Coordinates of C-alpha atoms in Angstrom, one line a residue:
M298 CA 124.4 80.2 75.6
A299 CA 124.3 78.7 78.9
D300 CA 121.3 79.0 81.2
G301 CA 123.4 79.2 84.2
H302 CA 126.3 79.8 85.4
E303 CA 127.3 77.3 88.8
V304 CA 129.5 79.2 91.8
E305 CA 129.8 77.3 94.1
L306 CA 132.0 75.6 97.6
K307 CA 132.2 72.2 98.2
L308 CA 133.7 71.3 101.0
E309 CA 133.9 67.5 103.0
L310 CA 133.1 66.6 106.1
D311 CA 132.7 63.9 108.4
P312 CA 129.9 62.1 109.0
K313 CA 130.1 62.5 112.5
D314 CA 130.0 66.0 112.7
A315 CA 126.4 67.3 110.2
G316 CA 124.9 67.8 113.6
D317 CA 127.3 70.6 114.6
L318 CA 126.4 71.5 111.1
R319 CA 123.0 71.5 111.0
C320 CA 123.4 73.2 114.7
H321 CA 125.7 76.4 113.4
P322 CA 124.5 79.7 114.2
L323 CA 125.2 81.0 111.1
L324 CA 121.8 78.7 109.8
A325 CA 119.8 79.9 113.1
G326 CA 115.9 80.9 111.3
A327 CA 117.1 79.7 108.6
A328 CA 114.2 77.0 106.8
A329 CA 115.7 73.3 106.1
S330 CA 114.0 71.0 103.3
T331 CA 114.9 67.6 102.7
R332 CA 115.1 65.4 100.0
A333 CA 115.6 61.6 98.9
Q334 CA 116.8 62.1 95.6
S335 CA 119.0 60.4 92.8
S336 CA 121.2 61.3 90.1
V337 CA 122.3 58.8 87.0
Y338 CA 125.4 60.0 85.0
F339 CA 125.4 58.8 81.6
D340 CA 127.7 59.0 78.4
T341 CA 128.9 56.6 76.1
K342 CA 130.8 53.4 76.5
K343 CA 134.2 55.2 75.5
R344 CA 133.9 58.5 77.6
A345 CA 133.2 60.8 74.8
L346 CA 131.2 63.1 76.7
R347 CA 133.7 63.0 79.7
K348 CA 137.0 63.1 77.5
A349 CA 135.1 66.6 75.9
G350 CA 134.8 68.2 79.4
Y351 CA 131.1 67.5 80.1
S352 CA 129.0 65.4 82.5
L353 CA 125.3 64.5 81.6
R354 CA 123.2 64.0 84.3
V355 CA 119.6 63.1 84.9
R356 CA 118.0 63.6 88.7
R357 CA 114.7 62.7 90.2
L358 CA 112.8 64.6 92.3
D359 CA 109.5 62.5 93.5
D360 CA 107.4 62.0 90.1
C361 CA 110.1 64.9 88.5
F362 CA 112.8 64.5 86.0
I363 CA 115.9 66.8 86.1
Q364 CA 118.3 67.3 83.1
T365 CA 121.6 69.0 83.7
V366 CA 124.5 69.6 81.4
K367 CA 127.6 70.7 83.1
Q368 CA 130.7 72.3 81.5
A369 CA 134.2 71.3 83.7
G370 CA 135.1 75.2 84.6
S371 CA 137.0 77.3 86.6
G372 CA 138.6 75.9 90.0
G373 CA 139.2 72.5 90.8
A374 CA 139.7 72.9 94.3
G375 CA 137.6 73.7 96.8
L376 CA 135.4 76.1 94.2
F377 CA 133.9 75.5 91.4
N378 CA 132.8 78.2 88.9
R379 CA 131.2 76.4 85.1
P380 CA 128.1 76.8 83.0
E381 CA 124.9 74.5 83.1
W382 CA 122.1 72.9 81.4
E383 CA 119.2 72.4 83.0
R384 CA 115.7 71.4 81.8
S385 CA 112.4 69.0 83.4
I386 CA 112.0 66.5 81.3
P387 CA 109.8 63.4 81.0
S388 CA 111.7 60.2 81.8
E389 CA 114.7 58.5 83.9
C390 CA 116.0 58.3 80.3
P391 CA 118.3 61.1 78.7
D392 CA 116.1 63.4 76.4
P393 CA 117.5 64.4 72.8
Q394 CA 116.2 67.8 72.6
A395 CA 117.0 69.3 75.8
L396 CA 120.1 68.1 75.5
A397 CA 120.3 69.3 71.9
A398 CA 120.3 73.1 73.4
T399 CA 123.4 72.9 74.4
P400 CA 127.5 71.8 73.4
A401 CA 126.9 68.6 74.4
A402 CA 125.0 67.9 71.5
A403 CA 127.9 67.9 69.0
I404 CA 129.3 65.1 71.2
V405 CA 126.4 63.2 71.2
G406 CA 124.2 63.8 68.9
P407 CA 120.7 62.5 67.7
D408 CA 122.1 59.7 66.0
R409 CA 124.3 58.6 69.5
I410 CA 121.8 59.7 71.5
G411 CA 121.2 55.5 71.4
K412 CA 124.5 54.7 72.7
L413 CA 124.6 56.9 76.1
V414 CA 124.7 54.2 79.2
P415 CA 124.5 54.8 82.7
V416 CA 127.6 55.4 84.4
V417 CA 127.4 56.4 88.2
E418 CA 124.2 56.8 89.8
S419 CA 124.3 58.6 93.4
R420 CA 121.5 58.7 96.1
V421 CA 121.1 61.4 98.4
D422 CA 119.1 63.2 101.4
R423 CA 119.1 66.4 100.5
T424 CA 119.0 68.9 102.8
I425 CA 118.7 72.8 101.9
W426 CA 119.2 76.0 103.7
R427 CA 118.7 79.6 102.2
I428 CA 120.4 82.2 103.8
D429 CA 121.2 85.6 103.3
H430 CA 124.9 86.9 104.2
Q431 CA 127.2 90.3 103.1
D432 CA 124.4 91.5 100.7
S433 CA 124.4 88.3 98.9
E434 CA 122.0 85.3 99.1
V435 CA 123.3 81.7 99.5
E436 CA 122.1 78.0 99.3
L437 CA 124.3 75.5 101.7
V438 CA 123.6 72.0 100.8
L439 CA 124.1 69.2 103.5
D440 CA 124.4 66.1 100.3
Q441 CA 124.3 62.7 103.1
G442 CA 124.0 59.2 100.9
I443 CA 125.7 57.0 98.7
I444 CA 128.2 57.0 94.5
R445 CA 127.8 54.2 92.6
G446 CA 130.4 53.5 89.6
G447 CA 131.6 49.7 88.3
G448 CA 130.7 47.9 90.6
E449 CA 132.0 50.3 93.9
E450 CA 130.5 52.1 96.4
R451 CA 131.4 55.1 98.3
A452 CA 130.2 57.6 101.5
L453 CA 129.2 60.9 100.0
N454 CA 129.2 63.3 103.4
E455 CA 130.2 66.9 101.4
V456 CA 128.8 70.0 101.9
E457 CA 128.2 72.8 98.9
I458 CA 127.9 76.0 99.6
E459 CA 126.6 77.6 95.9
L460 CA 125.9 81.7 95.4
K461 CA 122.9 82.7 94.6
R462 CA 122.7 85.7 94.1
G463 CA 125.3 88.5 95.2
V464 CA 129.4 88.3 95.3
P465 CA 132.0 84.8 95.9
G466 CA 133.5 86.8 98.1
A467 CA 130.0 85.6 100.6
L468 CA 130.4 82.5 99.5
L469 CA 134.0 82.3 100.7
D470 CA 132.8 84.1 104.5
V471 CA 129.9 81.6 104.9
A472 CA 132.5 78.5 104.5
R473 CA 135.3 80.5 107.1
R474 CA 132.8 81.1 109.7
L475 CA 131.0 77.6 109.1
A476 CA 134.3 76.6 109.4
E477 CA 135.5 78.1 112.8
S478 CA 132.8 75.6 114.3
V479 CA 132.9 72.4 112.0
P480 CA 135.2 70.0 110.7
L481 CA 135.6 71.3 106.4
R482 CA 138.3 70.1 104.5
L483 CA 138.1 71.7 100.4
G484 CA 136.9 69.2 97.7
V485 CA 138.4 69.5 94.7
L486 CA 136.1 66.4 93.2
S487 CA 132.5 66.9 92.2
K488 CA 129.7 63.8 92.4
A489 CA 130.3 63.5 88.4
E490 CA 134.3 62.9 89.2
R491 CA 134.4 61.2 92.1
G492 CA 131.6 58.5 90.1
F493 CA 133.3 58.2 86.9
A494 CA 136.9 57.9 88.7
L495 CA 135.3 54.7 90.8
A496 CA 133.6 53.3 87.3
D497 CA 136.9 53.7 85.6
G498 CA 138.7 52.1 88.6
S499 CA 141.4 55.6 89.3
F500 CA 139.7 56.4 92.4
D501 CA 142.5 54.6 94.8
K502 CA 144.8 55.4 92.6
V503 CA 147.7 58.2 93.4
S504 CA 147.5 61.2 90.8
K505 CA 150.3 63.6 89.6
A506 CA 150.2 66.8 88.9
A507 CA 147.8 67.4 86.4
P508 CA 148.7 70.4 83.2
V509 CA 147.5 73.7 84.8
A510 CA 145.0 76.0 82.7
I511 CA 146.8 78.8 81.7
G512 CA 145.5 81.4 79.0
A513 CA 148.1 84.3 77.3
E514 CA 144.8 86.3 78.2
M515 CA 144.9 85.7 82.0
D516 CA 146.0 88.4 83.8
V517 CA 148.6 88.0 87.2
A518 CA 145.8 87.4 89.3
E519 CA 144.3 84.6 86.5
G520 CA 147.1 82.9 86.6
F521 CA 148.2 83.0 89.9
A522 CA 145.0 81.6 90.9
A523 CA 144.6 79.4 88.4
I524 CA 148.5 77.1 89.5
V525 CA 147.6 77.8 93.4
H526 CA 143.9 75.7 92.5
A527 CA 145.4 73.3 91.4
C528 CA 148.4 72.7 93.4
L529 CA 145.6 72.3 96.1
R530 CA 143.7 69.8 93.5
H531 CA 146.9 67.5 93.6
F532 CA 147.0 67.3 97.1
R533 CA 144.4 66.4 98.1
L534 CA 144.1 63.5 95.7
N535 CA 146.4 62.0 97.0
E536 CA 145.6 62.9 100.8
R537 CA 143.0 60.4 101.3
L538 CA 145.6 57.7 100.8
V539 CA 148.3 59.3 102.9
A540 CA 146.1 59.2 105.5
E541 CA 144.5 56.1 105.1
R542 CA 146.8 53.7 103.4
R543 CA 150.1 55.4 103.4
Q544 CA 151.2 54.6 100.6
P545 CA 154.6 56.1 100.1
E546 CA 154.4 57.8 96.3
A547 CA 151.1 58.9 97.9
L548 CA 152.6 61.3 100.5
H549 CA 155.0 61.7 97.7
Q550 CA 152.8 63.5 95.5
A551 CA 151.6 65.1 97.6
R552 CA 154.8 66.4 99.7
V553 CA 155.6 67.3 95.6
A554 CA 152.2 69.1 95.4
M555 CA 153.1 71.2 97.8
R556 CA 156.7 72.1 96.7
R557 CA 154.7 73.1 94.1
L558 CA 152.6 75.5 95.7
R559 CA 155.7 77.1 97.7
S560 CA 157.3 77.4 94.1
S561 CA 154.3 79.6 93.0
F562 CA 154.3 81.9 95.9
S563 CA 157.6 82.4 94.8
L564 CA 157.3 82.9 91.4
F565 CA 154.9 85.3 91.8
R566 CA 155.7 86.6 94.8
P567 CA 155.9 90.5 93.4
A568 CA 152.4 91.0 92.8
I569 CA 151.6 88.9 96.0
R570 CA 153.7 90.0 98.4
H571 CA 152.2 93.3 99.5
S572 CA 149.7 91.4 101.3
A573 CA 148.9 91.4 104.8
D574 CA 148.6 87.7 104.7
F575 CA 151.9 86.9 102.3
E576 CA 154.6 86.1 104.8
R577 CA 152.2 84.3 107.6
L578 CA 150.6 82.4 104.8
R579 CA 154.3 80.7 103.2
G580 CA 155.3 80.2 106.6
E581 CA 152.9 77.7 107.1
L582 CA 152.7 76.4 104.2
R583 CA 156.7 75.7 105.0
W584 CA 154.9 74.3 108.0
F585 CA 153.1 71.8 106.6
T586 CA 155.7 70.9 104.7
A587 CA 158.6 69.9 106.9
T588 CA 155.9 67.5 108.5
L589 CA 155.7 65.0 105.0
G590 CA 160.0 65.2 105.1
D591 CA 161.1 63.0 107.8
A592 CA 158.5 60.0 106.2
R593 CA 159.8 60.7 103.2
N594 CA 163.5 60.0 103.4
L595 CA 162.4 57.1 105.5
D596 CA 160.3 56.2 102.2
V597 CA 163.6 56.6 100.1
F598 CA 165.8 54.9 102.5
L599 CA 164.2 51.8 102.8
A600 CA 163.6 51.5 99.3
G601 CA 167.5 51.9 98.7
N602 CA 168.9 49.8 100.9
R603 CA 166.3 46.2 101.7
D604 CA 169.0 44.2 101.1
E605 CA 171.8 44.8 102.7
A606 CA 169.8 45.7 106.1
S607 CA 169.6 43.5 108.4
D608 CA 166.4 42.3 110.3
A609 CA 166.9 44.8 113.3
D610 CA 167.8 47.6 110.9
R611 CA 164.2 47.0 109.4
E612 CA 162.9 46.6 112.0
A613 CA 164.1 50.4 113.9
L614 CA 164.0 51.8 109.8
R615 CA 160.2 50.6 110.1
A616 CA 159.4 52.2 113.2
A617 CA 160.8 55.1 112.4
R618 CA 158.5 55.3 109.4
E619 CA 155.5 54.2 111.7
R620 CA 156.7 57.3 114.1
A621 CA 157.4 59.6 111.0
Y622 CA 153.8 58.7 109.3
D623 CA 151.7 59.2 112.8
R624 CA 153.4 62.6 113.2
A625 CA 152.0 63.2 109.4
I626 CA 149.2 61.9 109.0
E627 CA 149.0 64.4 113.0
A628 CA 148.8 67.5 111.2
L629 CA 146.8 66.6 108.0
E630 CA 144.2 65.8 110.1
S631 CA 145.0 68.8 112.8
Q632 CA 142.2 72.5 112.7
R633 CA 145.1 74.0 111.7
F634 CA 145.6 72.5 108.5
R635 CA 141.9 72.5 107.5
D636 CA 141.9 75.9 108.3
L637 CA 145.1 76.6 106.3
M638 CA 143.6 74.4 103.3
L639 CA 140.6 76.6 103.2
E640 CA 142.3 79.7 103.9
L641 CA 144.2 80.3 101.4
V642 CA 141.0 79.2 98.4
V643 CA 139.2 82.4 100.7
W644 CA 143.2 84.4 99.7
T645 CA 143.9 83.7 96.6
E646 CA 140.3 83.9 95.3
G647 CA 139.5 87.4 97.4
G648 CA 142.5 88.4 99.0
D649 CA 144.1 92.2 99.3
W650 CA 146.8 91.0 96.7
R651 CA 144.4 91.1 94.7
R652 CA 144.2 95.1 94.2
H653 CA 147.9 95.5 93.5
R654 CA 148.4 97.0 89.9
K655 CA 151.4 93.9 89.6
A656 CA 148.3 91.4 89.8
R657 CA 146.4 93.5 87.5
A658 CA 149.5 92.7 85.1
P659 CA 149.2 91.1 81.6
L660 CA 150.5 87.5 82.3
A661 CA 152.9 86.7 79.7
K662 CA 155.1 89.8 80.3
F663 CA 155.8 88.9 83.7
A664 CA 156.0 84.9 83.7
E665 CA 158.6 86.1 81.1
K666 CA 160.6 88.4 83.2
R667 CA 159.9 85.5 85.8
L668 CA 161.9 82.8 84.2
D669 CA 164.6 85.0 83.2
R670 CA 165.3 85.5 86.9
L671 CA 165.3 81.4 88.1
W672 CA 166.7 81.3 84.6
R673 CA 169.7 83.0 85.5
K674 CA 170.4 81.7 89.1
V675 CA 170.6 78.2 87.5
R676 CA 172.7 78.9 84.4
D677 CA 175.1 81.1 86.8
G678 CA 175.3 77.2 90.0
G679 CA 175.5 75.3 87.5
R680 CA 178.5 75.9 85.7
D681 CA 181.1 75.0 88.3
L682 CA 179.2 72.0 89.5
R683 CA 182.4 70.2 91.1
G684 CA 183.4 73.3 92.6
L685 CA 180.1 73.5 95.1
G686 CA 179.7 72.5 98.2
E687 CA 176.7 70.5 99.4
E688 CA 175.2 73.2 100.5
Q689 CA 175.8 75.3 97.3
R690 CA 174.5 72.2 95.1
H691 CA 171.4 71.5 97.4
R692 CA 170.8 75.5 96.8
L693 CA 170.8 75.4 92.9
R694 CA 168.9 71.7 93.1
I695 CA 165.9 74.4 94.4
H696 CA 166.8 76.9 91.7
I697 CA 166.3 74.6 89.5
K698 CA 163.1 72.9 90.9
K699 CA 161.5 75.7 90.7
L700 CA 162.6 76.4 87.5
R701 CA 161.1 73.3 86.2
Y702 CA 158.1 74.0 88.2
A703 CA 157.6 77.3 86.8
V704 CA 158.1 76.4 83.5
E705 CA 155.1 73.2 84.4
F706 CA 153.2 75.9 85.5
L707 CA 153.0 78.0 82.4
A708 CA 153.6 76.2 79.5
E709 CA 150.5 76.8 78.3
L710 CA 151.7 80.0 77.1
Y711 CA 155.2 78.6 75.1
R712 CA 152.7 76.4 72.6
P713 CA 154.6 77.5 70.0
A714 CA 158.1 76.5 71.6
A715 CA 156.6 73.2 72.8
L716 CA 159.5 70.4 71.8
A717 CA 162.8 73.1 73.1
Q718 CA 159.7 73.4 76.6
K719 CA 159.0 69.5 76.2
R720 CA 163.0 69.2 75.8
F721 CA 164.5 72.3 78.7
A722 CA 161.4 70.3 80.9
G723 CA 163.6 66.6 80.6
A724 CA 166.4 69.2 81.1
L725 CA 166.0 70.5 84.0
E726 CA 164.0 67.0 85.5
G727 CA 167.7 64.6 84.9
M728 CA 170.0 67.6 86.7
Q729 CA 167.5 68.0 89.6
E730 CA 167.4 63.6 89.7
S731 CA 171.4 63.5 89.8
L732 CA 171.5 66.3 92.5
G733 CA 168.9 64.7 94.3
H734 CA 170.3 61.5 94.8
L735 CA 173.6 63.4 95.7
N736 CA 170.7 64.8 98.2
D737 CA 169.5 61.3 99.6
I738 CA 173.0 60.1 99.7
A739 CA 174.1 63.3 102.5
T740 CA 170.3 62.2 104.4
A741 CA 171.0 58.8 104.8
R742 CA 174.8 59.2 106.0
T743 CA 172.7 61.7 108.8
L744 CA 169.4 59.1 109.1
V745 CA 172.6 55.8 109.8
E746 CA 173.7 58.3 112.6
R747 CA 170.2 59.4 114.1
L748 CA 168.8 56.0 114.2
G749 CA 171.8 54.1 115.2
L750 CA 172.2 51.7 112.0
S751 CA 174.4 48.4 111.7
S752 CA 178.1 49.0 110.6
A753 CA 177.4 47.8 107.0
L754 CA 174.2 50.4 106.3
A755 CA 176.7 53.2 107.5
E756 CA 179.7 51.9 105.6
R757 CA 177.7 52.7 102.6
P758 CA 176.0 56.1 102.3
A759 CA 179.5 57.0 103.4
A760 CA 181.1 55.2 101.0
G761 CA 180.3 56.6 97.7
P762 CA 182.8 58.5 95.9
D763 CA 182.5 56.7 92.7
E764 CA 179.0 57.5 93.2
E765 CA 179.1 61.0 93.6
G766 CA 181.1 61.2 90.4
H767 CA 178.6 59.5 88.6
H768 CA 175.4 61.9 89.4
L769 CA 177.6 65.3 88.9
A770 CA 179.0 63.3 85.7
D771 CA 174.9 63.3 84.6
A772 CA 173.9 66.7 86.2
E773 CA 176.8 68.0 84.0
S774 CA 175.7 66.3 80.4
R775 CA 172.2 67.8 81.6
F776 CA 173.4 71.1 81.7
A777 CA 175.0 71.1 79.0
G778 CA 171.4 70.4 77.2
L779 CA 170.0 73.3 79.1
T780 CA 172.5 75.4 78.1
R781 CA 172.3 74.5 74.3
I782 CA 168.6 74.7 74.2
G783 CA 168.6 78.4 76.2
P784 CA 165.2 80.0 76.9
F785 CA 163.1 79.0 74.7
W786 CA 160.1 81.3 75.8
R787 CA 161.7 84.5 74.5

């Protein structure tokens, strides 16, 4: 059994906004205490604890040492909900007796405790406020300092809002109230995850979508929440690389994350559409995703036409790309977007949609019906690919994308059919890519005309009947594979 269950919302802020946080009316009258603290995270050289989903930390407060084991829990986009085991220990070294009372002992038993090594270190000034809010007790923590791992060091400026007593809704309302006047962003990495990413050299790398923790025992609301959190985490892990480095692949993954999120709204529509906020949130997601589109189109066009472009073309394309990234980053840094991200977490966890009977229905049965519906659209649309017009092919590609994302979201429900699921998803991806190439050709024509590029580039996208025929033939082959596999989820 866990000693406790930590429920907290993790947020990030710019250090220049820390003063505004300290002066927020919500904290007026609440006593604040500030202490320096240092923490060291331990693991084996092969990261046995981390691979098993645990972290082991020894924290020093004055002359006291506290050892904490945490298990990866639900959440991962702002909201963290996880078991933890905490004990006072006599020194800064991991204590075998305290460790023996936790599940981590099965991974690092008495014979292996000597193999634990320090991997990550954090040093922060921690300010704590305790406030009563909505019949609940909430602890608000501001951490400012540094974290080190693998010879790398990064600044830490985090806000943690932890529920000490009461209901999670109070925690979420505190975050919403703070965000009205303090620019806050969802935090998706725990200190341990951030530090280990530094130590392993993955902190500055582009992140792809990870599998979603879906279970057959879940109801529809739990399944939808797990998918939303996974999409938000995927996005936030790439957002910084877009804003700071303008990395094309990071922007691509950020855009994929938003499209997956929008697809989750479509997949779960029968259960969430009754909410008063459903259409507005969909519209806001559509707005933001659109701000990334031009930059992505220019990245794709530049990558495919670099050799054919003249110096003047390349300069025009680079200038257009910079303007497109400027617009995307402006949207990223807007209060409108920050509010949207936090509101999505609040709405997902406590929105009025959760009271609808369909939100409480078993996930597996609901998923089967939704997959059937998506499959019919793809099956019917793919029967005559060559007879479809450009707009019809575009709509079919959207249906394929939605089905592919749904299959990926729900993969854990269909483990007995894992091989068929993998083949089905692969055929969907191939078909999507083939039709995507056709869409890229159409987009290229538009870009050439809009930017007034040279005749060589103007002719290239338009003069491709052989290329278009190749992509159509590949899409037809992939579709034939899909129909042979059929609806594996039945």
